[in-house]
Amino acid sequence: MTGAQFGTFILGLIVVAIVVAIVVWLLHWLYLRSSKERAFVRTGLGGQKVVMNGGAFVLPIVHEVIPVNMNTLRLEVARGRDRALITKDRMRVDVQAEFYVRVQAAVDSIASAAQTLGQRTM
């Protein structure tokens, strides 16, 4: 093997290594994973896809991702003073209530939560 052939071989190896590095970086950038605490709905090219456990390729131009929080959320409702509830006998009642809600781990439930709540679950 001559020096020119060896140089061409090394140059070819460097080019292949650079191409492999770029492909791995693109795959890392385009692949979005879900976790136990977060699912997501990918819409756009190819229709709707709900991802609970796993991942999916997301192309930034043709897909939109809506994350859905799978944890239990605490919602507090406080009505008092000028926003107090009025009973049938016209008395004002100050009310404070807490609701605990979560999204069921099913494809239809996650799709409904993404459609109705959108980004507000996060």
Short mmCIF file of C-alpha atoms in Angstrom, two decimals:
data_model
loop_
_atom_site.label_atom_id
_atom_site.label_comp_id
_atom_site.label_asym_id
_atom_site.label_seq_id
_atom_site.Cartn_x
_atom_site.Cartn_y
_atom_site.Cartn_z
CA MET A 1 0.00 0.00 0.00
CA THR A 2 1.47 3.31 -1.07
CA GLY A 3 1.31 6.58 0.80
CA ALA A 4 -1.34 8.00 -1.56
CA GLN A 5 -3.58 4.97 -1.12
CA PHE A 6 -3.16 5.10 2.66
CA GLY A 7 -4.01 8.82 2.66
CA THR A 8 -7.13 8.16 0.57
CA PHE A 9 -8.15 5.35 2.94
CA ILE A 10 -7.75 7.59 6.01
CA LEU A 11 -9.68 10.40 4.29
CA GLY A 12 -12.48 7.94 3.48
CA LEU A 13 -12.61 6.78 7.10
CA ILE A 14 -12.83 10.39 8.31
CA VAL A 15 -15.67 11.17 5.88
CA VAL A 16 -17.58 8.03 6.94
CA ALA A 17 -17.10 8.92 10.63
CA ILE A 18 -18.40 12.46 10.02
CA VAL A 19 -21.44 11.16 8.11
CA VAL A 20 -22.22 8.64 10.87
CA ALA A 21 -21.88 11.36 13.53
CA ILE A 22 -24.27 13.65 11.61
CA VAL A 23 -26.83 10.84 11.18
CA VAL A 24 -26.68 9.96 14.90
CA TRP A 25 -27.07 13.63 15.85
CA LEU A 26 -30.10 14.00 13.52
CA LEU A 27 -31.73 10.87 14.92
CA HIS A 28 -31.14 12.10 18.47
CA TRP A 29 -32.64 15.49 17.57
CA LEU A 30 -35.70 14.10 15.72
CA TYR A 31 -36.65 11.23 18.06
CA LEU A 32 -38.84 12.29 21.00
CA ARG A 33 -39.39 9.89 23.89
CA SER A 34 -42.21 9.78 26.40
CA SER A 35 -41.95 8.76 30.04
CA LYS A 36 -44.25 7.41 32.73
CA GLU A 37 -44.99 11.00 33.80
CA ARG A 38 -45.47 12.46 30.33
CA ALA A 39 -47.14 11.19 27.18
CA PHE A 40 -47.54 13.14 23.97
CA VAL A 41 -49.72 13.35 20.90
CA ARG A 42 -48.04 13.89 17.54
CA THR A 43 -50.22 15.37 14.82
CA GLY A 44 -49.51 16.38 11.26
CA LEU A 45 -48.15 14.24 8.45
CA GLY A 46 -49.39 10.68 8.93
CA GLY A 47 -52.31 11.64 11.18
CA GLN A 48 -52.57 11.53 14.94
CA LYS A 49 -50.28 9.27 16.97
CA VAL A 50 -50.54 8.91 20.74
CA VAL A 51 -47.29 7.88 22.43
CA MET A 52 -47.46 6.63 26.03
CA ASN A 53 -44.46 4.37 26.54
CA GLY A 54 -41.84 4.70 23.84
CA GLY A 55 -41.09 7.35 21.31
CA ALA A 56 -41.69 8.63 17.81
CA PHE A 57 -39.89 10.58 15.13
CA VAL A 58 -40.99 14.21 15.08
CA LEU A 59 -40.15 16.33 12.06
CA PRO A 60 -40.32 19.99 13.15
CA ILE A 61 -41.91 21.31 9.97
CA VAL A 62 -44.61 18.69 9.40
CA HIS A 63 -45.48 17.55 12.96
CA GLU A 64 -46.83 19.24 16.07
CA VAL A 65 -46.37 17.74 19.53
CA ILE A 66 -48.79 18.28 22.41
CA PRO A 67 -47.43 16.98 25.75
CA VAL A 68 -49.88 15.53 28.28
CA ASN A 69 -49.03 15.33 31.98
CA MET A 70 -49.91 11.92 33.41
CA ASN A 71 -49.50 12.93 37.08
CA THR A 72 -52.37 13.75 39.39
CA LEU A 73 -53.09 17.49 39.31
CA ARG A 74 -54.57 19.47 42.18
CA LEU A 75 -57.09 22.12 41.17
CA GLU A 76 -58.19 24.58 43.82
CA VAL A 77 -61.36 26.61 43.46
CA ALA A 78 -61.91 29.48 45.90
CA ARG A 79 -65.00 31.65 45.72
CA GLY A 80 -65.30 34.40 48.28
CA ARG A 81 -66.22 38.05 48.90
CA ASP A 82 -67.60 39.57 45.68
CA ARG A 83 -67.35 36.23 43.81
CA ALA A 84 -69.08 34.20 46.54
CA LEU A 85 -71.81 31.75 45.68
CA ILE A 86 -75.40 32.80 46.26
CA THR A 87 -77.77 30.19 47.67
CA LYS A 88 -81.51 29.82 46.96
CA ASP A 89 -82.35 31.86 50.06
CA ARG A 90 -80.08 34.70 48.82
CA MET A 91 -77.23 34.25 51.22
CA ARG A 92 -73.60 34.54 50.16
CA VAL A 93 -71.41 31.53 50.87
CA ASP A 94 -67.62 31.52 50.73
CA VAL A 95 -66.53 28.19 49.26
CA GLN A 96 -63.13 26.61 48.95
CA ALA A 97 -62.79 23.27 47.15
CA GLU A 98 -59.99 21.05 45.88
CA PHE A 99 -60.25 18.65 42.97
CA TYR A 100 -57.71 16.00 42.08
CA VAL A 101 -57.73 15.01 38.42
CA ARG A 102 -55.56 12.88 36.20
CA VAL A 103 -55.58 11.52 32.67
CA GLN A 104 -56.34 7.82 32.33
CA ALA A 105 -53.52 5.87 30.66
CA ALA A 106 -55.47 4.98 27.52
CA VAL A 107 -55.03 6.17 23.95
CA ASP A 108 -58.50 7.73 23.72
CA SER A 109 -58.15 9.52 27.08
CA ILE A 110 -54.75 10.98 26.21
CA ALA A 111 -56.02 12.15 22.81
CA SER A 112 -59.06 13.79 24.46
CA ALA A 113 -56.89 15.51 27.07
CA ALA A 114 -54.57 16.84 24.38
CA GLN A 115 -57.52 18.10 22.34
CA THR A 116 -59.45 19.75 25.17
CA LEU A 117 -56.69 20.89 27.54
CA GLY A 118 -53.72 21.28 25.21
CA GLN A 119 -50.61 22.71 26.90
CA ARG A 120 -52.48 23.47 30.16
CA THR A 121 -51.82 19.99 31.58
CA MET A 122 -48.14 20.89 31.88
#
